[in-house]
mmCIF file of C-alpha atoms in Angstrom:
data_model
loop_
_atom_site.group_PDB
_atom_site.id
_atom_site.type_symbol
_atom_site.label_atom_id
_atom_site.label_comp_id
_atom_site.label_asym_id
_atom_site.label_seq_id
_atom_site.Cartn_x
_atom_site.Cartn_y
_atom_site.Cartn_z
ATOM 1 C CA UNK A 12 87.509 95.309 119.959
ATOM 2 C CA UNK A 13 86.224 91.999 118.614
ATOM 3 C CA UNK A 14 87.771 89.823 116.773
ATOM 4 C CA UNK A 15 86.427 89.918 113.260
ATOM 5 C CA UNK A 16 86.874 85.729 113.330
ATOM 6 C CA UNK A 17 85.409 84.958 116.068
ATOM 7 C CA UNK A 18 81.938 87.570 116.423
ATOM 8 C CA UNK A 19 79.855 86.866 119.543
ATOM 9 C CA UNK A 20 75.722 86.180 118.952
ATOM 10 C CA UNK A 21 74.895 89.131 120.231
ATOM 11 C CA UNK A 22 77.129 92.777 120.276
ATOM 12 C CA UNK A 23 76.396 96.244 121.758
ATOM 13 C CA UNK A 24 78.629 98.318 119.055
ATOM 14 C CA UNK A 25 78.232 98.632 115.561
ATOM 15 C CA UNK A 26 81.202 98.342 115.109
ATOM 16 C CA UNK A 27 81.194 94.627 116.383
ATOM 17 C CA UNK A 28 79.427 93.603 113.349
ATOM 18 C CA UNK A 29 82.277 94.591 111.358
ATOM 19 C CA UNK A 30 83.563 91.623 109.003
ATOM 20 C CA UNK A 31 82.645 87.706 108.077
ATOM 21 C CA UNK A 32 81.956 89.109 104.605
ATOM 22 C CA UNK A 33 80.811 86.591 102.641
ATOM 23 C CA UNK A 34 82.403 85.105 98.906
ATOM 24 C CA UNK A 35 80.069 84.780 95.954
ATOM 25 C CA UNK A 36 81.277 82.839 92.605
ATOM 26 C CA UNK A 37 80.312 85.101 89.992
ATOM 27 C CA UNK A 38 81.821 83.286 87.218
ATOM 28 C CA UNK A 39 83.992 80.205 86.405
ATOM 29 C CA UNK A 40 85.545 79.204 83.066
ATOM 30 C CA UNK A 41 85.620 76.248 81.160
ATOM 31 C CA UNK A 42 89.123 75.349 83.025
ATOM 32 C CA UNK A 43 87.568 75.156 86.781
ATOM 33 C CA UNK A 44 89.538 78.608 87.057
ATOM 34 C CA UNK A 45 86.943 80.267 89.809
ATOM 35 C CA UNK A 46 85.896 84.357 89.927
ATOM 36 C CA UNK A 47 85.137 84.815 93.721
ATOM 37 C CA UNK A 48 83.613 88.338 94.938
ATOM 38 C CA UNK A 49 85.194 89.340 98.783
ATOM 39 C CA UNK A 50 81.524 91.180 99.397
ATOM 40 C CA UNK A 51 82.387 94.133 101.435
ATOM 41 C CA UNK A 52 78.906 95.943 101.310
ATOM 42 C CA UNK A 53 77.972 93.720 104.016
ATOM 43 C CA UNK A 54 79.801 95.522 106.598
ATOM 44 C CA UNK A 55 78.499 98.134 108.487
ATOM 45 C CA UNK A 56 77.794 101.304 106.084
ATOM 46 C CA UNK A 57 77.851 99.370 102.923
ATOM 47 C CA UNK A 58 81.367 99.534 102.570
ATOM 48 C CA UNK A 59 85.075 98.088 103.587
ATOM 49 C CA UNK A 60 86.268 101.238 104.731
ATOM 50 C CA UNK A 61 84.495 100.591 107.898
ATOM 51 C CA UNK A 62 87.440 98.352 108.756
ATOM 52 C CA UNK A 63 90.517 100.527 109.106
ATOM 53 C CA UNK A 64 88.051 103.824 110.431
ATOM 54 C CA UNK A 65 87.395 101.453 113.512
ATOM 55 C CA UNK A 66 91.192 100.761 113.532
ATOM 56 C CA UNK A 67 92.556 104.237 112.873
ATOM 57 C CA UNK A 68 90.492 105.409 115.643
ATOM 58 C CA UNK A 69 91.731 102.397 118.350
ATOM 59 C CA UNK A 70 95.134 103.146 117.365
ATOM 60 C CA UNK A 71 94.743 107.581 118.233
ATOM 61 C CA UNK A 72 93.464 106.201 121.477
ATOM 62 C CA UNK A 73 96.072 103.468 121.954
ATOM 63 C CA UNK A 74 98.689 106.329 121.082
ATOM 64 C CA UNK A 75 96.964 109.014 123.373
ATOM 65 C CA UNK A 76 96.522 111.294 120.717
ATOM 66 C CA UNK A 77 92.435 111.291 121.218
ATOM 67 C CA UNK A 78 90.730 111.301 124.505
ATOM 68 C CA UNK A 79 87.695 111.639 125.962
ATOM 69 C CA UNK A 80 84.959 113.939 124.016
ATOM 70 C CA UNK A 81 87.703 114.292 120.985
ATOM 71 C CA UNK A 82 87.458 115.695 117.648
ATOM 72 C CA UNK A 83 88.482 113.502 114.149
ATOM 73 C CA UNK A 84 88.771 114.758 111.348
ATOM 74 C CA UNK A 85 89.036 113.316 107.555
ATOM 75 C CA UNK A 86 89.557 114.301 104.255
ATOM 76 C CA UNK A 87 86.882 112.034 102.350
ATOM 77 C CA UNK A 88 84.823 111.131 99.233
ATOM 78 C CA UNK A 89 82.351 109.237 101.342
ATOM 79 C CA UNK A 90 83.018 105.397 102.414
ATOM 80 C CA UNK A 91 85.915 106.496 105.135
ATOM 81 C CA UNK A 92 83.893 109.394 106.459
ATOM 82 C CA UNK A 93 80.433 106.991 107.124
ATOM 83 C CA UNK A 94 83.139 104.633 108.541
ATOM 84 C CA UNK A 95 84.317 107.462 111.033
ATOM 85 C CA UNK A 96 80.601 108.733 111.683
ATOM 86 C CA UNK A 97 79.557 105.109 113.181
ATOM 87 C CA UNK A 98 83.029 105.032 115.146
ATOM 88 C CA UNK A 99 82.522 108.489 116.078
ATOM 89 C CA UNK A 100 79.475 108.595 117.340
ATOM 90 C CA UNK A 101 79.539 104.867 118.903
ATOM 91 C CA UNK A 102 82.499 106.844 121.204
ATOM 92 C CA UNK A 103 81.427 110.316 121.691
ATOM 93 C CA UNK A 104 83.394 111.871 119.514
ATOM 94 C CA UNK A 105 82.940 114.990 117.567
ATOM 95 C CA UNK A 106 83.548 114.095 113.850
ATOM 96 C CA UNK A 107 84.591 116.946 110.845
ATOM 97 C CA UNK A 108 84.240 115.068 107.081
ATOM 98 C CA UNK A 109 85.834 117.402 104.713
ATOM 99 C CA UNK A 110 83.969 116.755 101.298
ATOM 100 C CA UNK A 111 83.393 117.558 97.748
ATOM 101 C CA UNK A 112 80.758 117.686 95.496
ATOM 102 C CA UNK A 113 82.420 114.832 93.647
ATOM 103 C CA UNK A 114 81.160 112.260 96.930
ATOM 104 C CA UNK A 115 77.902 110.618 96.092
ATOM 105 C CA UNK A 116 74.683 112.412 98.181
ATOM 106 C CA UNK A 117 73.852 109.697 99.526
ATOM 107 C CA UNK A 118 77.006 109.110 101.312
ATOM 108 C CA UNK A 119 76.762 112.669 102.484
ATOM 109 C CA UNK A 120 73.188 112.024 103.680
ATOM 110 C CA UNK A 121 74.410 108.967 105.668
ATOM 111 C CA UNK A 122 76.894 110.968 107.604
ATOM 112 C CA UNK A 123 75.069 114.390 108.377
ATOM 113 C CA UNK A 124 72.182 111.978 109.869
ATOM 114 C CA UNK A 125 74.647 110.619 112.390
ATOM 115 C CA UNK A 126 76.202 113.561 113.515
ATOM 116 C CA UNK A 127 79.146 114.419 110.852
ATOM 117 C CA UNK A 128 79.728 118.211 110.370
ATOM 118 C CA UNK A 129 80.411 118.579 106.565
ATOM 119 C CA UNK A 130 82.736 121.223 105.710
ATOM 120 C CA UNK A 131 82.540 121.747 101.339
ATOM 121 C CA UNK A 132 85.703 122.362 99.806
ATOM 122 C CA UNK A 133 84.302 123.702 97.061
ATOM 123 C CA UNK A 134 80.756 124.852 97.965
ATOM 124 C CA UNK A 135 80.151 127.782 95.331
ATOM 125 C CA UNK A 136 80.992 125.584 92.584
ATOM 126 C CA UNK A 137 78.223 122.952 90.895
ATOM 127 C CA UNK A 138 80.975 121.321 89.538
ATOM 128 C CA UNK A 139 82.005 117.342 90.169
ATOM 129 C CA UNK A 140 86.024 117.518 90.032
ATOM 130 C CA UNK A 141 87.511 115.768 92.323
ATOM 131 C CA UNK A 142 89.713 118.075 95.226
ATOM 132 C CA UNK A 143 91.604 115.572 96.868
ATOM 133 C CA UNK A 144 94.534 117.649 97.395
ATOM 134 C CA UNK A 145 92.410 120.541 98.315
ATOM 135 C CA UNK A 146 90.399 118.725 101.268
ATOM 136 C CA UNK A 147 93.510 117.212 102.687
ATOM 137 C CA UNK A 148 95.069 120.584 102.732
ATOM 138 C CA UNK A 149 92.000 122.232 104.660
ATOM 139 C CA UNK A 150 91.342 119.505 106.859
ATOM 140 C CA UNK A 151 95.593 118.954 107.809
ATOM 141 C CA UNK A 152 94.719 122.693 108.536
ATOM 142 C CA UNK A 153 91.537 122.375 110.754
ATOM 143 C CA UNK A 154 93.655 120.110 113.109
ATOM 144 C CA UNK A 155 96.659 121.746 113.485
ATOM 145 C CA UNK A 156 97.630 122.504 116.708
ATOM 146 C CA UNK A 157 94.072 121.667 118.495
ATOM 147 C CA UNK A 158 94.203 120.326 121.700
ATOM 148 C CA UNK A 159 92.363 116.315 121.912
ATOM 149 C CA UNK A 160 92.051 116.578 118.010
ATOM 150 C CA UNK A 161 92.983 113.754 115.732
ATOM 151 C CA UNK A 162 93.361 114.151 111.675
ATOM 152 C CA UNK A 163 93.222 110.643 110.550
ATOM 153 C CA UNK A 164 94.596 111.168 107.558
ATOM 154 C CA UNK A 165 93.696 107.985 105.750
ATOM 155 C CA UNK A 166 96.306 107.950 102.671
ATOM 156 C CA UNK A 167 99.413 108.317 105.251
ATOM 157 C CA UNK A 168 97.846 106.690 107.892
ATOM 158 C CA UNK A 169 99.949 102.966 108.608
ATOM 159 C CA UNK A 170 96.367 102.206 110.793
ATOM 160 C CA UNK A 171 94.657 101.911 107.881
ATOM 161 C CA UNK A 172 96.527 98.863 106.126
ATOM 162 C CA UNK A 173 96.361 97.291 109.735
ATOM 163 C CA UNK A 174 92.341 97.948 109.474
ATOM 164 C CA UNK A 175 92.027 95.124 106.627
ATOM 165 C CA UNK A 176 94.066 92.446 108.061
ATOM 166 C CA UNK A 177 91.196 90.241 108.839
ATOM 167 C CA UNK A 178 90.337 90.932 105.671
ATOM 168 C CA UNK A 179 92.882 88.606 104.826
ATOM 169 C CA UNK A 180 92.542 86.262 107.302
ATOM 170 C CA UNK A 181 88.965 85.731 106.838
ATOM 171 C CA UNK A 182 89.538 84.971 103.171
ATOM 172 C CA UNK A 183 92.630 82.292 104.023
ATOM 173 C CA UNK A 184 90.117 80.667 106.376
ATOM 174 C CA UNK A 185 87.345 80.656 103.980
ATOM 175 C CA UNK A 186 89.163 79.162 101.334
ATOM 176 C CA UNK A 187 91.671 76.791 103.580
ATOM 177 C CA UNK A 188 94.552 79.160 101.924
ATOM 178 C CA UNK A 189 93.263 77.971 98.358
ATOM 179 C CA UNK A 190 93.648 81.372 96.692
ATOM 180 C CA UNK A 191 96.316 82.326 93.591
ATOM 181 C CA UNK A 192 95.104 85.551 92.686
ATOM 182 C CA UNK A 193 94.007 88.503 94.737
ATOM 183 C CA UNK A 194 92.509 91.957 92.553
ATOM 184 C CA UNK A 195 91.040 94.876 94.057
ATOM 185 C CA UNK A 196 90.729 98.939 93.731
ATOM 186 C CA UNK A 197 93.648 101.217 94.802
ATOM 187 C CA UNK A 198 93.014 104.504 96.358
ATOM 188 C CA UNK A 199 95.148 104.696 98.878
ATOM 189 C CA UNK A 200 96.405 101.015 99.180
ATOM 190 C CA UNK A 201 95.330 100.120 102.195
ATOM 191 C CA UNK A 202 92.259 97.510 101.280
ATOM 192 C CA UNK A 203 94.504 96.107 98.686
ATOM 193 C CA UNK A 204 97.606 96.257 99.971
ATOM 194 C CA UNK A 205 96.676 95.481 104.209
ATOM 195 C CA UNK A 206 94.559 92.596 102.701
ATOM 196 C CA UNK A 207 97.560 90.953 100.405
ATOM 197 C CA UNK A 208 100.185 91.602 103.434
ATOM 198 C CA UNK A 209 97.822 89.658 105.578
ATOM 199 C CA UNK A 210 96.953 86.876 103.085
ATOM 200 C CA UNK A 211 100.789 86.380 101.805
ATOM 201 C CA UNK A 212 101.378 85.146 105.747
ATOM 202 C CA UNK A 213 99.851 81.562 104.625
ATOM 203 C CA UNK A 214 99.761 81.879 100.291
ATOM 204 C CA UNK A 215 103.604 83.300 99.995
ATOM 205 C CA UNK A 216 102.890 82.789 96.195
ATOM 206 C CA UNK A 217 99.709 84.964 96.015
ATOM 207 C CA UNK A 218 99.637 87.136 92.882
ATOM 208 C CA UNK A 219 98.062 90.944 93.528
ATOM 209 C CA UNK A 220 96.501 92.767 90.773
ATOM 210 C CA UNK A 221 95.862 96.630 91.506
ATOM 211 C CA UNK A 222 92.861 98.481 89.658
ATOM 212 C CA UNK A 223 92.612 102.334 89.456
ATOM 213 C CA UNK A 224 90.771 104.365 86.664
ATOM 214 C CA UNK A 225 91.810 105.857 83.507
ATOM 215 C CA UNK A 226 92.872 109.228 84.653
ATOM 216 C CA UNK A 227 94.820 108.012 88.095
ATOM 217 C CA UNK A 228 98.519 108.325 88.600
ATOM 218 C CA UNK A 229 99.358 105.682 90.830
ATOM 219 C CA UNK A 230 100.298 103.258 87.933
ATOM 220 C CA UNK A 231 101.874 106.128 85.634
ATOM 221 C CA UNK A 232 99.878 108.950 83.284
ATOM 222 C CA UNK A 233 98.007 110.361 81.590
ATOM 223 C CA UNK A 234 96.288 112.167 83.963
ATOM 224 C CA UNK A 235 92.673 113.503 83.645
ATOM 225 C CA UNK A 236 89.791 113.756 85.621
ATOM 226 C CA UNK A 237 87.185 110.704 86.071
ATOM 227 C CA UNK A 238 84.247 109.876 87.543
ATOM 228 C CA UNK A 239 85.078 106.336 89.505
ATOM 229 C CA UNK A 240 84.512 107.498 93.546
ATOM 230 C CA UNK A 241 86.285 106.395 96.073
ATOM 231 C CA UNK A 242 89.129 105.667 94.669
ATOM 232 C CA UNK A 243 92.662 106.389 92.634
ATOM 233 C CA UNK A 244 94.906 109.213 93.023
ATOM 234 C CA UNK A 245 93.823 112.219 90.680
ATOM 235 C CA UNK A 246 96.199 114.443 89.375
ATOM 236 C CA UNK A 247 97.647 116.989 91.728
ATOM 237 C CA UNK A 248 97.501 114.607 94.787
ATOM 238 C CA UNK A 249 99.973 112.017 96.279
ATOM 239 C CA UNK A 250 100.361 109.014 95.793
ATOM 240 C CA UNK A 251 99.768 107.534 99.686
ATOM 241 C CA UNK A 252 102.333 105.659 101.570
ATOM 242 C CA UNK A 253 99.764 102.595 101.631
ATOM 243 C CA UNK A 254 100.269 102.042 97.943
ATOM 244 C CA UNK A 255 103.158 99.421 98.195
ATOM 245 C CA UNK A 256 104.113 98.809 95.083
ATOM 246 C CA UNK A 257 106.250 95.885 96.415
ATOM 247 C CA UNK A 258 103.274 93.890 97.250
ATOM 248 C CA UNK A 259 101.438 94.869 94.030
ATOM 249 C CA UNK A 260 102.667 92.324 90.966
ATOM 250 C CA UNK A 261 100.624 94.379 88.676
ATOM 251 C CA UNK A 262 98.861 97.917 88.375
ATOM 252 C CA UNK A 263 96.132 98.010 85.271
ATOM 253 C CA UNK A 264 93.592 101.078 84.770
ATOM 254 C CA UNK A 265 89.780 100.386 83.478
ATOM 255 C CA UNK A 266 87.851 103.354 82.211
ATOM 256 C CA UNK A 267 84.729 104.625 83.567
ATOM 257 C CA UNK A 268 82.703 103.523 80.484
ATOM 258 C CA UNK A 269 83.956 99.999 81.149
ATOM 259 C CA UNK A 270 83.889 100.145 84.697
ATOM 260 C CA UNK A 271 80.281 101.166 85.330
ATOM 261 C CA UNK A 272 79.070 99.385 82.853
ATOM 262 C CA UNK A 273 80.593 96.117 84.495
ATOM 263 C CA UNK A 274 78.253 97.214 87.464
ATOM 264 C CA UNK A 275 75.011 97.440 85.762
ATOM 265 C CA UNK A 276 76.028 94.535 83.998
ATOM 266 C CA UNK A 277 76.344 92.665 87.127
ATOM 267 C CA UNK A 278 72.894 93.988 88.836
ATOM 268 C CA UNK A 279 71.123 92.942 86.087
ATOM 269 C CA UNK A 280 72.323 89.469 85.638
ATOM 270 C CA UNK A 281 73.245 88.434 89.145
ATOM 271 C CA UNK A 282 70.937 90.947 91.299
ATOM 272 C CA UNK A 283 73.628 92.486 92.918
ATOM 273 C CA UNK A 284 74.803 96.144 93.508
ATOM 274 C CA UNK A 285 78.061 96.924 93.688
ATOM 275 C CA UNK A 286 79.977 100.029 93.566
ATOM 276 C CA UNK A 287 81.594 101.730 90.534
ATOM 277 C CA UNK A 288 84.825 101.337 91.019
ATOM 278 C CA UNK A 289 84.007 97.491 92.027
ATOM 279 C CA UNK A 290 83.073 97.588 88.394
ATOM 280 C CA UNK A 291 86.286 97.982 87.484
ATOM 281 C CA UNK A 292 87.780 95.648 89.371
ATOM 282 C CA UNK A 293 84.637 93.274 87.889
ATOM 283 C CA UNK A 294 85.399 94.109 84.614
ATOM 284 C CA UNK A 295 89.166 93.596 84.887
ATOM 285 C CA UNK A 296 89.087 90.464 86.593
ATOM 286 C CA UNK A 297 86.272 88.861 83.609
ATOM 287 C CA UNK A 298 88.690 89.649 81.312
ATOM 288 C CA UNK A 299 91.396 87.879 82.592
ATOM 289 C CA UNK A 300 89.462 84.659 83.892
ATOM 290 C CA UNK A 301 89.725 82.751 80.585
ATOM 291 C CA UNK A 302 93.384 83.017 80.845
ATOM 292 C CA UNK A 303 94.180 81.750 84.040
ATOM 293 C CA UNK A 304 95.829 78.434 84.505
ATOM 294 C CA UNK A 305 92.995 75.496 85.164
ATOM 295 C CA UNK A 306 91.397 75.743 88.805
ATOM 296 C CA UNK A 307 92.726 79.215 89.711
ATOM 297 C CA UNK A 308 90.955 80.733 92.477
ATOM 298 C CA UNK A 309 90.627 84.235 91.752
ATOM 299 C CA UNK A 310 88.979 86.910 94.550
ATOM 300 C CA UNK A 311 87.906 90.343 93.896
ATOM 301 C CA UNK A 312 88.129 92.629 97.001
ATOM 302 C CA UNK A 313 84.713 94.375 96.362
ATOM 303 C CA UNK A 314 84.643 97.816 98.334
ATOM 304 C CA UNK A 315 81.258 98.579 98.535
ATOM 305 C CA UNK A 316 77.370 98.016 97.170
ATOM 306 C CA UNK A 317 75.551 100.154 95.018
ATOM 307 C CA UNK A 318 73.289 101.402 96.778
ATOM 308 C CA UNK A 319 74.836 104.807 97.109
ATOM 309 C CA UNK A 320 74.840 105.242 93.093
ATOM 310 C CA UNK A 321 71.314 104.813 91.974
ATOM 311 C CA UNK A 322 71.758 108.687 91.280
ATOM 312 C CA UNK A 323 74.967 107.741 89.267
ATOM 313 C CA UNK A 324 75.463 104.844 88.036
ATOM 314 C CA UNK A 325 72.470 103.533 87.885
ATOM 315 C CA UNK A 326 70.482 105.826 86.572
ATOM 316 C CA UNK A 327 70.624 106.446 83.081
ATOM 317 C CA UNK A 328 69.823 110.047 82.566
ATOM 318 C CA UNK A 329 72.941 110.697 84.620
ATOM 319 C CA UNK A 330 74.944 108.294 82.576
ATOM 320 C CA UNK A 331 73.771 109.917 79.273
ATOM 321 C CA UNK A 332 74.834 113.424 80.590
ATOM 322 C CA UNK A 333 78.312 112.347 80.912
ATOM 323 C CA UNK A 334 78.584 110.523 77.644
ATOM 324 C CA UNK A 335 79.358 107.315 79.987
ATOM 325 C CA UNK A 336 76.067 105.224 78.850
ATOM 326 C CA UNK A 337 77.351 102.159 76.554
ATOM 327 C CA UNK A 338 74.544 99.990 76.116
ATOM 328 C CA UNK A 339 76.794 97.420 73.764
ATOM 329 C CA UNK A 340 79.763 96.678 76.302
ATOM 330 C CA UNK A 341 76.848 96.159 79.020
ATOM 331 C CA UNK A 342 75.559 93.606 76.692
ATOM 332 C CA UNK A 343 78.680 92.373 75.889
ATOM 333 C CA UNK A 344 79.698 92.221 79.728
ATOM 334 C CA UNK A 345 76.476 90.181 80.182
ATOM 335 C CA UNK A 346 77.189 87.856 77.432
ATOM 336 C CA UNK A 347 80.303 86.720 79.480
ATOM 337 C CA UNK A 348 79.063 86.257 82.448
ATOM 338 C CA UNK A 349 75.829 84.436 80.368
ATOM 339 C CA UNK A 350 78.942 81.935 79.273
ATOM 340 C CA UNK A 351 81.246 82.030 82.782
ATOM 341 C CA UNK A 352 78.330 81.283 84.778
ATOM 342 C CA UNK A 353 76.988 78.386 82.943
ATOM 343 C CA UNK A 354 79.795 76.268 83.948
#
């Protein structure tokens, strides 16, 4: 496997073009107190999640527990599973993504057209709950007690954590260990949590800041449903082993309304896509900029781009549907960054 620090000019897996994400300053305040966005879209598949499918994968190998012309199977709302379709068919595997309608199409699209079998939890319904209990359930079940077949089990899985340690180090060697404040998305810890393990080796006093949306349990009720993908533990799931709370100095939840329209907020004044529940993260970490001691270095862990929700998020007639079209905090999250990025 290569190292993610030190990429060769020329690679024969996909997989080997896995990491160097770059950092973009979205915003600074009037203090020198910096905004800094970990871009993880340009990984492989858009997304970060690329990162610890490579590494759960390695690790079943390592461990014996998937040979030659092996099956994998995941329970997933999209990122992991296009993560595991690269890996899978890079290696010859056969690879099972257990999916709802919740997952964006596009993501869907992406792993049917390398090979993925999709297997609908809830295929009679047109509904867009999320079954994140359900699709663990079947796909625990699909693996059970097949021979060379390897249920990666990404909430539970340790592998996945280990998958983001470079994510870590690349952003200590970016930043010659000049960070304070690390914020990201938690769905099942392992971006957040792998990344701040990593990244406390050489900035021991690195604050962590974990986002989920309204309607997640992993920071306490209520529970209801939401529309953030990719992310959060809904209610009637687990809260995954990954989520180490001991790491985390502070959980926070951002809405949908908020969150998305931090997104199209950002597209339109920066040109960049990024993912829903990046929004949130976005919008959480704007509104705590101002407040940070003078020269703070700030970075967002970013998941993914946005390409995948032009029929969500970005597109308005989808947003009106759901009542989560708010034309007035869009304009008031472009005001800030108007102001933040002037500086």
């Amino acid at each position: 496997m290569t190292d993610a620090l030190h990429r060769p000019p020329v690679v024969s897996r996909i997989t080997d073009l896995i990491g160097h994400t770059p950092l973009f300053e979205l915003a600074r305040a009037d203090n020198g107190a910096r905004l800094l966005l970990k871009l993880e879209m340009f990984n492989p598949t858009g997304s970060a999640k690329i990162r610890m499918a490579r590494q759960m994968v390695v690790d079943a190998e390592d461990r014996g527990l998937l040979r030659e012309g092996g099956h994998i199977i995941e329970s997933t709302s999209g990122n992991t599973g296009l993560g595991l379709a690269v890996v899978a068919a890079e290696r010859g595997y056969r690879f099972t993504a257990v999916v709802d309608n919740h997952a964006a199409a596009d993501k869907l699209r992406g792993m049917k057209a390398m090979g993925t079998e999709l297997v609908y939890v809830d295929a009679d319904t047109d509904g867009e709950e999320l079954h994140t209990a359900a699709r663990e359930e079947l796909a625990e079940e699909m693996a059970r007690g097949k021979d060379n077949t390897f249920f990666t089990e990404q909430h539970n899985n340790p592998s996945n954590a280990v998958g983001y340690y470079d994510v870590g180090r690349e952003i200590a060697q970016a930043l010659d260990n000049r960070v304070d404040v690390l914020i990201g998305a938690v769905g099942t810890g392992g971006g957040l949590c792998g990344t701040a393990l990593e990244l406390k080796k050489t900035v021991p006093g690195l604050t962590v800041i974990g986002v989920e949306p309204k309607g997640s349990i992993a920071f306490g009720p209520p529970a209801h449903d939401y529309y953030q993908s990719g992310t959060g533990t809904p209610e009637g799931a687990t809260v995954g082993l990954l989520v180490d709370y001991d790491l985390i100095d502070e959980g926070t939840k951002v809405g949908d309304v908020e969150a998305f329209a931090a997104a199209r907020a950002v597209a339109r004044h920066c040109g960049l896509l990024i993912g829903g529940s990046a929004g949130g993260v976005v919008h959480e970490a704007l509104a705590r900029l101002p407040q940070l001691a003078p020269d703070t270095v700030m970075v967002a862990f970013i998941n993914d781009g946005g390409e995948k929700y032009t029929d969500t998020v970005f597109n308005d007639d989808w947003m009106t549907a759901r009542a989560l079209l708010d034309p007035v905090t869009e304009a008031e999250i472009e005001e800030t960054l108007t102001k933040l990025r002037r500086n």
